[in-house]
Amino acid sequence: MIRFLLAASLLVQAAFSVEPDWTQAKAALDQGHFEEAKKLILSALPSHQNDPALWFYLGASYNGLNQLDQAIDAFEKAHKLAPDQAQVNFDLGLVYWRKGNIGKAKEAYSRGLAQDVSDQGALQNYALLLMKTGESENAIDPLLRLKKLDSGSLSTRVSLIECYLETRKRSAAVLETNDLLESELAGFEEQTKLGAILIQDGDLELAETVLQNSIRLNSAQPKAYAALGLIFLNQKRFKDAASAFETAVHLEPNSAEYAMAFANSLVLWNRPNTLLAFLNSVEKQFGNLPEFQHKLAFAYYGVGEFSKAVSVLQDLLRADPPRQDQIYFLLASSHFGMGKLDESESAFRKAIELNPKEPLYYESYATLLRKQGSARIDDALAELKQAAQLAPQDPALLLQIGLSYESKGDVKEAVSPLEAAVRGDPESLPARVALARVYFKLGRKTEGETEKQSVAELEAKLQKLRSDSKDKPDAVSQLSVADEHH
Amino acid sequence: MKYILCGLLVFLPAAALQDSSPLFREVSPHDSRITWVHESGRSPNHYLPETAGPGVAVFDYNNDGRMDIFFVNSGSATFYKPAARLHHGLYRNDGAGTYTDVTQQAGITADMFGMGVAIGDYDGDGWPDIFITGYGKCVLYHNNRNSTFTDVTSGSGILPLKWSTSAVWFDYDNDGKLDLFIGQFADYSERRICQLADSYGGSGKEPSKQQAYYCSPKIFAPLSSHLFRNIGGGRFQDVSEQTGIASRPGKAWGVIAADVNGDGYTDLFVANDTMENFLWVNRHGEKFEEVGLQSGTAFSADGGMRSGMGVDAEDFDRDGKEDLIVANIDGETTSLYRNNGNEEFADVNIETTLASVTRMFSGWGLAFFDYDNDGWPDLVLANGHPDDTVDERHRGVTYREPLFLLRNVDGRSFENKTELAGPAFQKCYAARGLAVGDLNNDGYPDLVFTENGGPPHLLMNSVGKANQWLGLQLVPKIANPDAIGAVIQWSVDGKIYSRTKTAGGSFLSNRDPRELIGAGKSALDWVEVHWPAPSRSVDRIIKPKMNEYIVIGEGKYPISGK
């Protein structure tokens, strides 16, 4: 409102003397009595048609009443009468934006900022408008101007970083981020928020830097650890993710979100013993959550207690939870673990029926079929071909296709998918083993020996990793010793 | 299923078991007078060699026609000093179901952290000698032919290895002398103690123990096994490099010598832990080519590495080709590799139901044996987890596990007969070595198995005498002294069957050297022995007298024209 008053007084000074009606209108606007203000101004207008201030205030009144078309008309009239008034342009820009007329909004702001380069509010709004409409490149200039006017504005600096990332000016983003961190402008809370923004913007490396810095300032931040955990999960650094989420749980033990995130990281890291122990320890708090039960089933499955996994999953299904395809998939795997192939097959089919777009379901079902012997190989291949339509380059899937052809005795057909599997994942020992095997079966001895040599090299590499890692403590402090042997 | 097998059956009403007599009857230490117990050397530091032993051998040390038993014990090592002197156990079969400890008087007094045993008549004098493997030491005992043995290791040329496990006597170059393959496990020379945090859910406040649990073998580097060529005069030459055996380091547990491609040269199948198995195909007695990967016996069907332990070889489907079996750790199942010819194998453990039976168990000693003499080789598996703390970890896996008895159904599948096998099969053990042997010479093979840190167990075959059998004691002249590689053929009701005499197998153990042929209800039309090179002669007996052991000396029953 102060801006309106200031603008109005400028207009008054530039134009005409004020009638008593304007004063009342002003007071009404001050108090947010937009209807009253409108009436007063409309009553004064007939005799002051060329008063830009009145039109300006009329626009403000209509804006307050959300009568945007009328507000625009009034502001346009004010602009016509006082074209060099930046504030009119700024308010016109705002109303056009509210109306959804982005083009005109941008025009108005642009005009206004040409007239007044240092209006922080307008610069902020304009930059925001540009960012929201995908013009991050154009938003950089107003943001830089804002930063120059007020280097202590955290939101400006954060927006600048976002724009740099959006426009792939990563080094500028990194510089700006480091500068921000060094300036100590952002406290740990702001840094954690920035970290979350950077995660959303997709720069996980930068987000990690910010979050680690935030944690250095204050290590009692479960949100920051949880955000780090998300980053690590995305990067498939499951061990680090588990450690981060574990800390979040430790700091906020009543958070179901963090507890389940920790559990999820243990699932992905394949540490079933630790998962089981953890879930047992938090069962009282979270045991009634469907997600808890699902993770519990994962844990039982992982430690080989398949019948318990089945029992938990069957109970879970009775509660009609979401994502039942995932539950049926785990149920199928559990039945398979017990050697109950019919039940396993039935559950796989159900998982596929509920979610026909998940290639892993077809792949696992095909593995079941393949392992039943030659009579089911063709069925296995049919399922794998379905999966291949969904994920044609998936190395794990290609490996299964190759193994199925090999099991069928159609060794020539096995070559192509296995070669593709190796290309897609050169570090895959099973793929290289299978490829070597089929080369030998086809009498392609030289290629077989070459692959066999690759297998030996991969094994040596793996052995070295195992030997070297023996003395390094695991990130998860309470890792189950069973999982240590994993 | 697992928990039912380990004790629940004893709570079933007696009537449930009365309909069928047990297939095997355990002989108590009181009755057998075998009081020997294995000392594993278990320590707070949990050194890995503590988990492995012991092996057992069934053989006739004094040539009195009765099978004796030898047990390997642990002893002094760089990491273990027993409070009192430990002894191996050589038990003489007295013939009435009892055994006498003759270890000391036989002179088998080596102090070593023993692992396994391989029996072989290396000097061809007709008296079986003993080779004991161990950690940092191995010992060759020469049979003095007077119920005593002499340690002849130092002059033999057989070098001490870091960690020898299973060994096997076989004639790799067909020169008529038994050579020695010694498997080596992982490089444990640093004796690493794994640092582990307290288990999740435990107190969490105690300081971490320096070694609370056994390290997984996967963190240790592999070592090459060795092949020693018998050059006569009690001397052996290390030919590991020149034959190629040293080219692939491994972590060898079980080993079996068998001719897998029928070319007359005995090959080797070695089960390795946490890495692929090796199939060493003997190329004309000069070199061994490792073909595990291309043969399909190295990795799982899906290309994964596993923890192989016990092994055996037998033509289980009677198609004339030697098949292979290897037991793995829990979760990995036992693999049964059917020989498809051309040095290719296919794992048929799912089709034969072996996979579902063995999925949650860790297999060590095992053997093909025709327990009911119906002509089809059955299976016995001795199980136990290597880690004594596994029960603490909610895994559904226990340290002590049951035995399995699986009956071969026409070479197509195996029927689980464990529940009918007898009370011994309803208990759980930390089983390791296993040897098959006809301890009472009734033609029905019995079983001896050992426990890590526990007593051995004698299981006498009580299946009955419904089926006919023929026992063969092969006595070579030109062929190698144990006739390893001899092909035995026989005809029953016009159908011809064959078997190749193998060596080694199981885990760290050695079986009865005689051959038992089960014939079902019929008698054999004939039996032939095709002696291995350098002999290559054939002996044949037409309409042999059934249900007794016969001695077939090389050249005693020649086929004219062959």
Coordinates of N, CA and C in Angstrom, one line a residue, chain A residues 246 262 273-274 276-278 280-281 303-306 336-337 339 367 370-373 399-400 403 429-430 433 436-437 440-441 445 449 452 455 459 462-463 466-467 470-471 477-482 484-486, chain B residues 190 192-193 195-201 204 213-222 248 251 274-276 289-294 296 299-305 344 350-351 356 359-360 387 393-396:
Chain A
E246 N 20.1 -43.6 8.7 CA 20.3 -44.1 10.0 C 20.5 -42.9 11.0
F262 N 15.2 -45.3 5.9 CA 16.3 -46.1 6.3 C 16.1 -47.6 5.9
N273 N 19.7 -58.8 7.3 CA 19.7 -59.0 8.7 C 19.6 -57.7 9.5
T274 N 20.3 -56.7 9.0 CA 20.3 -55.4 9.7 C 18.9 -54.8 9.6
L276 N 16.1 -56.5 9.3 CA 15.2 -57.2 10.2 C 15.4 -56.8 11.7
A277 N 16.6 -56.6 12.1 CA 16.8 -56.2 13.4 C 16.3 -54.8 13.7
F278 N 16.5 -53.9 12.7 CA 15.9 -52.6 12.8 C 14.4 -52.6 12.9
N280 N 12.4 -54.9 13.8 CA 12.0 -55.4 15.1 C 12.1 -54.4 16.2
S281 N 13.1 -53.5 16.1 CA 13.3 -52.5 17.1 C 12.3 -51.4 17.1
V303 N 16.6 -62.9 4.5 CA 17.4 -63.8 5.4 C 16.9 -65.3 5.1
G304 N 16.1 -65.5 4.1 CA 15.7 -66.8 3.7 C 14.6 -67.4 4.5
E305 N 13.9 -66.6 5.3 CA 12.8 -67.1 6.1 C 11.5 -66.9 5.2
F306 N 11.5 -67.6 4.1 CA 10.5 -67.4 3.1 C 9.0 -67.6 3.6
F336 N 9.0 -68.9 -4.5 CA 10.1 -69.6 -5.3 C 11.2 -70.0 -4.4
G337 N 11.5 -69.2 -3.4 CA 12.5 -69.5 -2.5 C 12.2 -70.8 -1.7
G339 N 10.6 -73.2 -3.0 CA 10.4 -74.3 -4.0 C 8.9 -74.5 -4.4
T367 N 12.7 -66.3 -15.3 CA 13.7 -67.1 -14.6 C 13.1 -68.3 -13.9
R370 N 12.3 -70.7 -16.7 CA 13.5 -71.3 -17.2 C 14.1 -72.4 -16.3
K371 N 14.0 -72.1 -15.0 CA 14.6 -73.1 -14.1 C 13.7 -74.3 -13.9
Q372 N 12.6 -74.3 -14.5 CA 11.7 -75.5 -14.4 C 12.1 -76.5 -15.5
G373 N 13.0 -76.2 -16.3 CA 13.4 -77.1 -17.3 C 13.0 -76.8 -18.7
L399 N 20.6 -60.6 -20.5 CA 21.3 -61.8 -20.0 C 20.3 -62.9 -19.8
Q400 N 19.2 -62.6 -19.3 CA 18.2 -63.7 -19.1 C 17.7 -64.3 -20.4
L403 N 20.5 -66.6 -21.5 CA 20.5 -67.8 -20.8 C 19.3 -68.7 -21.2
L429 N 29.8 -60.1 -14.4 CA 30.5 -61.4 -14.4 C 29.5 -62.5 -15.0
P430 N 28.3 -62.5 -14.6 CA 27.4 -63.6 -15.1 C 27.3 -63.4 -16.7
V433 N 30.4 -64.7 -18.3 CA 30.5 -66.1 -18.1 C 29.6 -66.8 -19.2
A436 N 31.0 -66.4 -22.7 CA 32.1 -67.3 -22.9 C 31.7 -68.7 -23.2
R437 N 30.7 -69.1 -22.4 CA 30.2 -70.5 -22.5 C 29.6 -70.7 -23.9
F440 N 32.2 -71.0 -26.6 CA 32.8 -72.3 -26.7 C 31.9 -73.3 -27.3
K441 N 30.6 -73.2 -26.9 CA 29.7 -74.2 -27.4 C 29.6 -74.1 -28.9
K445 N 36.3 -70.7 -30.4 CA 37.2 -70.8 -29.3 C 38.0 -69.6 -28.9
E449 N 38.0 -67.8 -25.4 CA 39.1 -67.6 -24.6 C 39.3 -66.2 -24.2
K452 N 36.8 -65.6 -21.5 CA 37.2 -66.3 -20.3 C 38.3 -65.5 -19.6
V455 N 36.7 -62.7 -17.8 CA 36.1 -63.3 -16.6 C 37.2 -63.3 -15.5
E459 N 37.2 -61.3 -12.0 CA 37.3 -62.0 -10.8 C 38.5 -61.5 -9.9
L462 N 37.5 -58.3 -8.4 CA 36.6 -58.5 -7.4 C 37.3 -59.0 -6.1
Q463 N 38.2 -59.9 -6.3 CA 39.0 -60.5 -5.2 C 39.8 -59.4 -4.5
R466 N 37.5 -57.3 -2.4 CA 37.1 -58.0 -1.2 C 38.3 -58.0 -0.2
S467 N 39.5 -58.2 -0.7 CA 40.6 -58.3 0.2 C 40.9 -56.9 0.8
K470 N 38.4 -55.4 3.7 CA 38.1 -56.2 4.9 C 38.3 -55.4 6.2
D471 N 39.2 -54.4 6.2 CA 39.4 -53.7 7.4 C 38.7 -52.4 7.5
S477 N 26.7 -48.1 11.5 CA 27.4 -48.5 12.7 C 26.9 -49.8 13.3
Q478 N 25.7 -50.0 13.1 CA 25.1 -51.2 13.8 C 24.8 -52.3 12.8
L479 N 25.6 -52.4 11.8 CA 25.4 -53.4 10.8 C 25.4 -54.8 11.3
S480 N 24.5 -55.6 11.0 CA 24.4 -56.9 11.5 C 25.6 -57.7 11.0
V481 N 26.2 -58.5 11.9 CA 27.4 -59.2 11.5 C 27.1 -60.2 10.4
A482 N 25.9 -60.7 10.3 CA 25.5 -61.6 9.2 C 25.7 -60.9 7.9
E484 N 27.7 -58.5 7.4 CA 29.1 -58.3 7.2 C 29.7 -59.3 6.3
H485 N 29.2 -60.6 6.4 CA 29.7 -61.7 5.6 C 29.2 -61.7 4.2
H486 N 28.2 -60.8 3.9 CA 27.5 -60.8 2.7 C 28.4 -60.5 1.5
Chain B
E190 N 48.3 -64.4 6.8 CA 48.4 -63.3 7.7 C 47.5 -63.6 8.9
R192 N 44.3 -63.3 9.4 CA 43.5 -62.1 9.7 C 42.4 -62.3 10.7
I193 N 42.3 -61.3 11.5 CA 41.2 -61.3 12.5 C 40.3 -60.2 12.0
Q195 N 37.6 -57.3 12.1 CA 37.0 -56.4 13.0 C 35.5 -56.2 12.7
L196 N 34.7 -56.5 13.6 CA 33.3 -56.4 13.3 C 32.6 -55.6 14.4
A197 N 31.6 -54.9 14.0 CA 30.8 -54.1 15.0 C 29.9 -55.1 15.7
D198 N 29.3 -54.7 16.9 CA 28.3 -55.6 17.5 C 27.1 -55.7 16.6
S199 N 26.4 -56.8 16.8 CA 25.2 -57.0 15.9 C 24.2 -56.0 16.2
Y200 N 23.4 -55.6 15.2 CA 22.3 -54.7 15.4 C 21.3 -55.3 16.3
G201 N 20.9 -54.6 17.2 CA 19.9 -55.2 18.2 C 20.6 -55.8 19.4
G204 N 25.2 -53.1 22.0 CA 25.7 -51.9 21.3 C 26.6 -51.1 22.1
Y213 N 33.7 -63.3 14.9 CA 33.1 -64.2 13.9 C 34.1 -64.7 12.9
Y214 N 33.9 -65.8 12.3 CA 34.8 -66.3 11.3 C 34.7 -65.4 10.0
C215 N 35.8 -65.0 9.5 CA 35.9 -64.2 8.3 C 35.3 -65.1 7.1
S216 N 34.7 -64.4 6.2 CA 34.3 -65.1 5.0 C 35.6 -65.4 4.2
P217 N 35.6 -66.6 3.6 CA 36.8 -67.0 2.7 C 37.0 -66.0 1.5
K218 N 35.9 -65.3 1.2 CA 36.0 -64.5 0.0 C 37.0 -63.4 0.1
I219 N 37.4 -63.0 1.3 CA 38.4 -61.9 1.4 C 39.8 -62.4 1.3
F220 N 40.0 -63.7 1.2 CA 41.4 -64.2 1.1 C 41.7 -64.6 -0.3
A221 N 43.0 -64.3 -0.6 CA 43.5 -64.6 -2.0 C 43.5 -66.1 -2.2
P222 N 43.3 -66.6 -3.5 CA 43.4 -68.0 -3.7 C 44.8 -68.5 -3.8
R248 N 46.1 -71.8 -12.3 CA 44.9 -71.2 -11.8 C 44.8 -71.4 -10.3
K251 N 40.6 -72.0 -4.3 CA 40.4 -72.1 -2.9 C 39.7 -73.5 -2.7
T274 N 33.9 -69.7 -2.8 CA 33.7 -68.3 -3.2 C 34.3 -67.9 -4.5
M275 N 34.5 -68.9 -5.4 CA 35.0 -68.6 -6.7 C 34.5 -69.8 -7.6
E276 N 34.9 -69.8 -8.9 CA 34.4 -70.9 -9.7 C 35.1 -72.2 -9.5
E289 N 44.1 -79.0 -18.8 CA 43.5 -77.8 -19.3 C 42.2 -77.5 -18.4
E290 N 42.2 -76.3 -17.9 CA 41.0 -76.0 -17.0 C 39.9 -75.5 -17.9
V291 N 38.8 -76.3 -17.9 CA 37.7 -76.0 -18.8 C 36.4 -75.9 -18.0
G292 N 36.5 -75.4 -16.7 CA 35.3 -75.3 -15.9 C 34.2 -74.4 -16.5
L293 N 34.6 -73.2 -17.0 CA 33.7 -72.3 -17.5 C 33.0 -72.9 -18.7
Q294 N 33.7 -73.3 -19.7 CA 33.1 -73.8 -21.0 C 32.3 -75.1 -20.8
G296 N 30.5 -75.7 -18.2 CA 29.3 -75.4 -17.4 C 29.4 -75.9 -16.0
F299 N 30.5 -72.2 -12.7 CA 29.7 -71.2 -12.1 C 28.3 -71.8 -12.0
S300 N 27.4 -71.0 -11.3 CA 26.0 -71.5 -11.4 C 25.4 -71.2 -12.8
A301 N 24.3 -71.8 -13.0 CA 23.7 -71.6 -14.4 C 23.5 -70.2 -14.8
D302 N 23.3 -69.3 -13.8 CA 23.2 -67.9 -14.1 C 24.5 -67.1 -14.0
G303 N 25.6 -67.9 -14.0 CA 26.9 -67.2 -14.0 C 27.5 -66.7 -12.7
G304 N 26.9 -67.2 -11.6 CA 27.3 -66.7 -10.3 C 28.4 -67.6 -9.7
M305 N 29.3 -67.0 -8.9 CA 30.3 -67.8 -8.2 C 29.6 -68.3 -6.9
E344 N 30.8 -81.2 -21.9 CA 29.8 -80.2 -21.6 C 28.9 -80.8 -20.5
I350 N 17.5 -78.8 -10.4 CA 16.1 -78.5 -10.2 C 15.2 -79.6 -10.7
E351 N 15.5 -80.1 -11.9 CA 14.7 -81.2 -12.4 C 14.7 -82.4 -11.5
S356 N 15.7 -78.0 -4.4 CA 14.8 -77.7 -3.4 C 15.2 -78.3 -2.0
R359 N 18.5 -76.3 -0.6 CA 18.6 -74.9 -0.7 C 19.1 -74.2 0.5
M360 N 18.6 -74.6 1.7 CA 18.9 -73.9 2.9 C 20.1 -74.5 3.7
D387 N 29.9 -71.5 10.2 CA 30.0 -70.4 11.2 C 29.2 -70.8 12.4
R393 N 21.5 -65.1 14.0 CA 21.3 -64.0 13.1 C 20.0 -64.0 12.4
H394 N 19.0 -64.6 12.9 CA 17.6 -64.6 12.4 C 17.6 -65.0 10.9
R395 N 18.5 -65.9 10.5 CA 18.6 -66.1 9.1 C 17.8 -67.4 8.6
G396 N 17.2 -68.1 9.6 CA 16.6 -69.4 9.1 C 17.6 -70.4 8.8

